[in-house]
Structures are given as C-alpha cells and as structure tokens.
Short mmCIF file of C-alpha atoms and ligand atoms in Angstrom, two decimals:
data_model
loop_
_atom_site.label_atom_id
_atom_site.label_comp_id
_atom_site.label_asym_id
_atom_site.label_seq_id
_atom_site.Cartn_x
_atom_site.Cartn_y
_atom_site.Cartn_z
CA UNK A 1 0.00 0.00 0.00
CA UNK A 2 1.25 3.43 -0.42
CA UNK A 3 0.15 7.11 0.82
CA UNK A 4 0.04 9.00 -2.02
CA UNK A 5 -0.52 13.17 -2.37
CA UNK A 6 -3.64 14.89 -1.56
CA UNK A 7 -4.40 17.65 -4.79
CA UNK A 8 -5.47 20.90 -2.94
CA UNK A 9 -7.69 22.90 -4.29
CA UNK A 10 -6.40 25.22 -7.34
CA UNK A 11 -5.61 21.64 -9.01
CA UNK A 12 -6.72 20.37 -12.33
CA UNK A 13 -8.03 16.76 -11.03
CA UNK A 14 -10.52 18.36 -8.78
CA UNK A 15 -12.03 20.28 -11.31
CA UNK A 16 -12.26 17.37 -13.76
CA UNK A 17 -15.26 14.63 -14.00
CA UNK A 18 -14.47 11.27 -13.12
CA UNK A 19 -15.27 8.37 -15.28
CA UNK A 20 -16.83 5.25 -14.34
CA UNK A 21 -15.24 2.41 -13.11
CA UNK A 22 -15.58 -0.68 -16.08
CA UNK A 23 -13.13 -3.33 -15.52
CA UNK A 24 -12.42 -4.86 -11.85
CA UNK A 25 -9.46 -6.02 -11.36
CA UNK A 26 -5.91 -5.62 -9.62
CA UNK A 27 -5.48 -1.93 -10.41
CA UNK A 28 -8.90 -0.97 -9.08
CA UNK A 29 -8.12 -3.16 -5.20
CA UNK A 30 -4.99 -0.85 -5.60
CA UNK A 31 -6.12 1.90 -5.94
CA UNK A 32 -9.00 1.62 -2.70
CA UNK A 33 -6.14 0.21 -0.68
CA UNK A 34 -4.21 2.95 -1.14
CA UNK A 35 -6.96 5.34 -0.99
CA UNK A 36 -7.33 4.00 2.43
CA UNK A 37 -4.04 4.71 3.39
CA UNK A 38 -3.96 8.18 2.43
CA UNK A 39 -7.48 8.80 4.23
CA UNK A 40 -6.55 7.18 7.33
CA UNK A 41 -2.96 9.31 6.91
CA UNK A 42 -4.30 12.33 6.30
CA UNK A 43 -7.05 11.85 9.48
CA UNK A 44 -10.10 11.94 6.96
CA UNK A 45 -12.95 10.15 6.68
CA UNK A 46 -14.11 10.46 2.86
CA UNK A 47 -12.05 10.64 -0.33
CA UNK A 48 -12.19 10.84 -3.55
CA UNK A 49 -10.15 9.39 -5.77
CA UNK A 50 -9.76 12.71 -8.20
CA UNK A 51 -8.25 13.84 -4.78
CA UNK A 52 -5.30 11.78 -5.33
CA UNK A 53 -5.27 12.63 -8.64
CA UNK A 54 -7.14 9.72 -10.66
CA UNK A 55 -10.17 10.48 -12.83
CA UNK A 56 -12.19 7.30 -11.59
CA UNK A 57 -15.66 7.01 -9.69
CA UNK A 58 -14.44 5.76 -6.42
CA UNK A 59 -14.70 7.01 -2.90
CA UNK A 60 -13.34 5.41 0.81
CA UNK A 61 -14.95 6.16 4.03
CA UNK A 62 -14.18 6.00 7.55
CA UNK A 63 -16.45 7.05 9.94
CA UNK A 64 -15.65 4.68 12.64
CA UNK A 65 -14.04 6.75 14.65
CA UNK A 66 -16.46 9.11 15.61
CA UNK A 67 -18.89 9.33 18.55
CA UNK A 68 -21.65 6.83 17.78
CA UNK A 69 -20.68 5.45 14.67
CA UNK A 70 -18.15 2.69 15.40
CA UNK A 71 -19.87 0.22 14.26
CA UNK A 72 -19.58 1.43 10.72
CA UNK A 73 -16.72 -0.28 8.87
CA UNK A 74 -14.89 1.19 6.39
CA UNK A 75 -15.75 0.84 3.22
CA UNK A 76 -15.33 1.90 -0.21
CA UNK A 77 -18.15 2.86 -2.66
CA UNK A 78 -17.45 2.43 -6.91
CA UNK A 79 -19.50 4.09 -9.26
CA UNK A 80 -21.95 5.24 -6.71
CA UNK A 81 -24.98 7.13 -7.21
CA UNK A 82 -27.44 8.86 -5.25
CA UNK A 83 -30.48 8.15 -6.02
CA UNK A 84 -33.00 9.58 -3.28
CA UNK A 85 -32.61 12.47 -1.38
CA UNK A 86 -34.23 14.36 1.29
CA UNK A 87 -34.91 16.43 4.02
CA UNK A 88 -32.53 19.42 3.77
CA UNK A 89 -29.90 19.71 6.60
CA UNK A 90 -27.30 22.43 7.20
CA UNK A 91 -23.78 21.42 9.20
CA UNK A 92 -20.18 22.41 8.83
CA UNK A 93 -17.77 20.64 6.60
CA UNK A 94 -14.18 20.60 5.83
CA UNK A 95 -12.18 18.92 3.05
CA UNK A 96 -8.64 17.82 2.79
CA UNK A 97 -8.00 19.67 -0.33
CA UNK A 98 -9.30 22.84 1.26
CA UNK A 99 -7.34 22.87 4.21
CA UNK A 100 -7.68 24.51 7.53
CA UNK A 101 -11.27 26.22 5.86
CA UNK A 102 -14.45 24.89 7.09
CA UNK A 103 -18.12 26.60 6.82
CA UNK A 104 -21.91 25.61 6.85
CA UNK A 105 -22.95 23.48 3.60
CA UNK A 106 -26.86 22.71 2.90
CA UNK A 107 -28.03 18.84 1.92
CA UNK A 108 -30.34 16.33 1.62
CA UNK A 109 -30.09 14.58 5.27
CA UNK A 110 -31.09 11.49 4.23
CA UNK A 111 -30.11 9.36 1.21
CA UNK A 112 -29.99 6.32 -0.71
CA UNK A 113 -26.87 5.75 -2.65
CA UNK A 114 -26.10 2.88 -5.17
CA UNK A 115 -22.45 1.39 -5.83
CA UNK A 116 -20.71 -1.39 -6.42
CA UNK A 117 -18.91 -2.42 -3.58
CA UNK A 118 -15.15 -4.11 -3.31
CA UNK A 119 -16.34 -7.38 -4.70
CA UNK A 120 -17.98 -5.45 -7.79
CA UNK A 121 -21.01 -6.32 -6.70
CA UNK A 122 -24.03 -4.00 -6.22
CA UNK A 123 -24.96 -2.37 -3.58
CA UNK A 124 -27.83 0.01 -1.67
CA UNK A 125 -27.32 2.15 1.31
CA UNK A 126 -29.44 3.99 3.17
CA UNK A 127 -27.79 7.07 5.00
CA UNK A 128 -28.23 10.14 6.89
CA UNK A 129 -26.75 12.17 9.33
CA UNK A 130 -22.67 12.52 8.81
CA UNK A 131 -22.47 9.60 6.55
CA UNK A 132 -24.74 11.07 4.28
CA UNK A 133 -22.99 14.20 4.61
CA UNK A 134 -19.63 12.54 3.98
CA UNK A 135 -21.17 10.44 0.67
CA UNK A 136 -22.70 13.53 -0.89
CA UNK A 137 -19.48 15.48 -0.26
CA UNK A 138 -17.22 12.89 -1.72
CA UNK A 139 -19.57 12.13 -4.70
CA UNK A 140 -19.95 16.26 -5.25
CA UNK A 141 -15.89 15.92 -5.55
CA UNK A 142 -16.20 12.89 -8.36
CA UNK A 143 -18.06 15.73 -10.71
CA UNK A 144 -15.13 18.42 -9.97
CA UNK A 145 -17.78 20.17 -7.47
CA UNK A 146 -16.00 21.40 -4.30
CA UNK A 147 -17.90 22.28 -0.76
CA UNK A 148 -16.50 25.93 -1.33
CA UNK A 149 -18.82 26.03 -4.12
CA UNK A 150 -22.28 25.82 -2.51
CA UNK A 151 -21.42 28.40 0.00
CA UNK A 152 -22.98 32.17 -0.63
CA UNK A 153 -20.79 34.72 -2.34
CA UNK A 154 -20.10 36.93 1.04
CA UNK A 155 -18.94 33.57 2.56
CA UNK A 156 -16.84 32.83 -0.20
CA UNK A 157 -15.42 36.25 0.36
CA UNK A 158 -14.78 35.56 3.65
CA UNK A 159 -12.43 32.90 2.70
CA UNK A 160 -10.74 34.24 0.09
CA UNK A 161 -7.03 35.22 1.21
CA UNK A 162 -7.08 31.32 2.53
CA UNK A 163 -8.13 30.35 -0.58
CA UNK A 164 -5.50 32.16 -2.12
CA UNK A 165 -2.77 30.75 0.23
CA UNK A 166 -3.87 27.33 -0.71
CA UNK A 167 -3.99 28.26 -4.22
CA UNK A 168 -0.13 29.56 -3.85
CA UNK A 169 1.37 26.26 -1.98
CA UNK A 170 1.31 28.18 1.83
CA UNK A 171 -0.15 26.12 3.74
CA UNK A 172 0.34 24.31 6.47
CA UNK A 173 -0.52 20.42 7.04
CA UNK A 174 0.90 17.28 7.79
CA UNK A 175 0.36 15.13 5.49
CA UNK A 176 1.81 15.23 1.78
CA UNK A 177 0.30 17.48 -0.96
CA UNK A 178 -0.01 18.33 -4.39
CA UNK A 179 -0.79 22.02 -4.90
CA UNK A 180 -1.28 24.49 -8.37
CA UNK A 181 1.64 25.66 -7.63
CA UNK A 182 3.59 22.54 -8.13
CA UNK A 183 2.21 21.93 -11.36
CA UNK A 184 3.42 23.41 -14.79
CA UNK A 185 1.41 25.68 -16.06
ZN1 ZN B 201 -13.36 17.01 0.12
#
C-alpha cells in the first residue's frame, strides 16, 4: 500500500469529471487500498479518488471513529450514485484539499446511494446524518464540485485570502500534498 498526495484545491483533477469504473481487477483493489491509506494518513474520513489525482468514480470512508458510529466499517463505494434524497440539513464541513477552511454546507439529510462495492457487486445504502454528509461530499468531488462552491458569495469572500494561500502552496498540514503551484502551467 502506499500514501500518495492529496491535490489541494487550485488543481486540475478536482475540477475534472471522473469516469466510471468498467473493468475490476488488480489496479482498481490498488487503488481503494491505497486510498485508504492516504485517508486514514491524512485523518479523513471520505475521499475521492480525483483527490489523489485519478479520474475514476471511487470514494473510501471511515467514519468509525467518531462518537456513535463505530460500528460502521470502512468501506469503499465504486460508481456510486445517489439516487433519493431528502430532508434538507445544514452542518459544517471541511475537506482535505481545502485545508484549515471549514463553513456551513446545505443537503439532503437522508439518502440512498447505489455502488458497487469491493467485490464489484451491487450495492444500496441507506444514509443520513454525517455519513450522508460525507457520501454527498465525496460524490460532489467525483463531478469536480468542491464544498467551497455551494457556500454564498459573502462567505466565499470571507475565505478568500485562505483560498489564495492554498492556491499559492502556503499552507500548512501534515500530510503530503499536491498544490497548483507545483504543477506546470
Ligand atoms: Zn473534500
């Protein structure tokens, strides 16, 4: 398994779509397992795999260790989908792209999401409070759509000089990053 860079925000791969997953195999067990790693590194508990820079429809989670929720395994969702949605909810949110900035996001507080799971097989989950929140986040981040981006212009305002630090490489975090500035223009 291997850690590999989180893309920050100001970086191509989380602007991009991601394409579905077609062909299980090796490559794709990989990729999760090392997905894992870098979550569980990092002290998340979604990502996305456009986050590490790969254009594919896969997400980890690991809720487990928060208050109440322990008995929720980690687990990866491929090619998921949300299919139902409801009951609007508004909490904070943070992202390990977007370091260090975290603000209120509206969304559906309950939902039921469809994937394949690790076996390829297909799946249904029905979700609400912070797993919700943390699905719908990470599947907002497999269509290039960041949490920054459903918050109101004066709030984006508010966070715009650290937006601009993380868009110029100063930033500070412990675990490993790619940022815009590191990459050619
Ligand atoms: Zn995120």
């Amino acid at each position: 398994m291997a850690v590999l860079p989180i893309y920050t925000d100001g970086s191509p791969p989380l602007r991009k779509k991601a394409q579905p997953v077609t062909e299980f195999n090796d490559e794709l067990i990989k990729l999760v397992m090392d997905m894992f790693e870098t979550m569980r590194k990092a002290n998340g508990i979604g990502l996305a795999a456009n986050q590490v820079g790969i254009l594919k429809r896969v997400i980890v989670i690991d809720v487990s260790e928060m208050e109440g929720l322990e008995d929720i395994k980690p687990f990866a969702l491929i090619n998921p989908e949300i299919v139902k949605g409801k009951d609007l909810l508004s909490m904070e949110e943070g992202c390990l792209s977007i370091p260090q900035i975290r603000d209120e996001v509206e969304r559906a507080g309950e939902i039921t999401v469809r994937y394949k799971d690790t076996s390829f097989r297909d799946a249904t989950l029905e979700a609400g409070g912070i797993l919700a929140r943390v699905i719908l986040h990470e599947v907002d981040h497999l269509d290039g759509i960041l949490f920054i981006d459903h918050l109101s212009p004066a709030r984006r305002k508010f966070h715009a000089d650290a937006l601009r630090k993380i868009r110029h490489g100063e930033m500070e975090v412990d675990y490993a990053v790619v940022t815009a500035a590191d990459i050619p223009v």
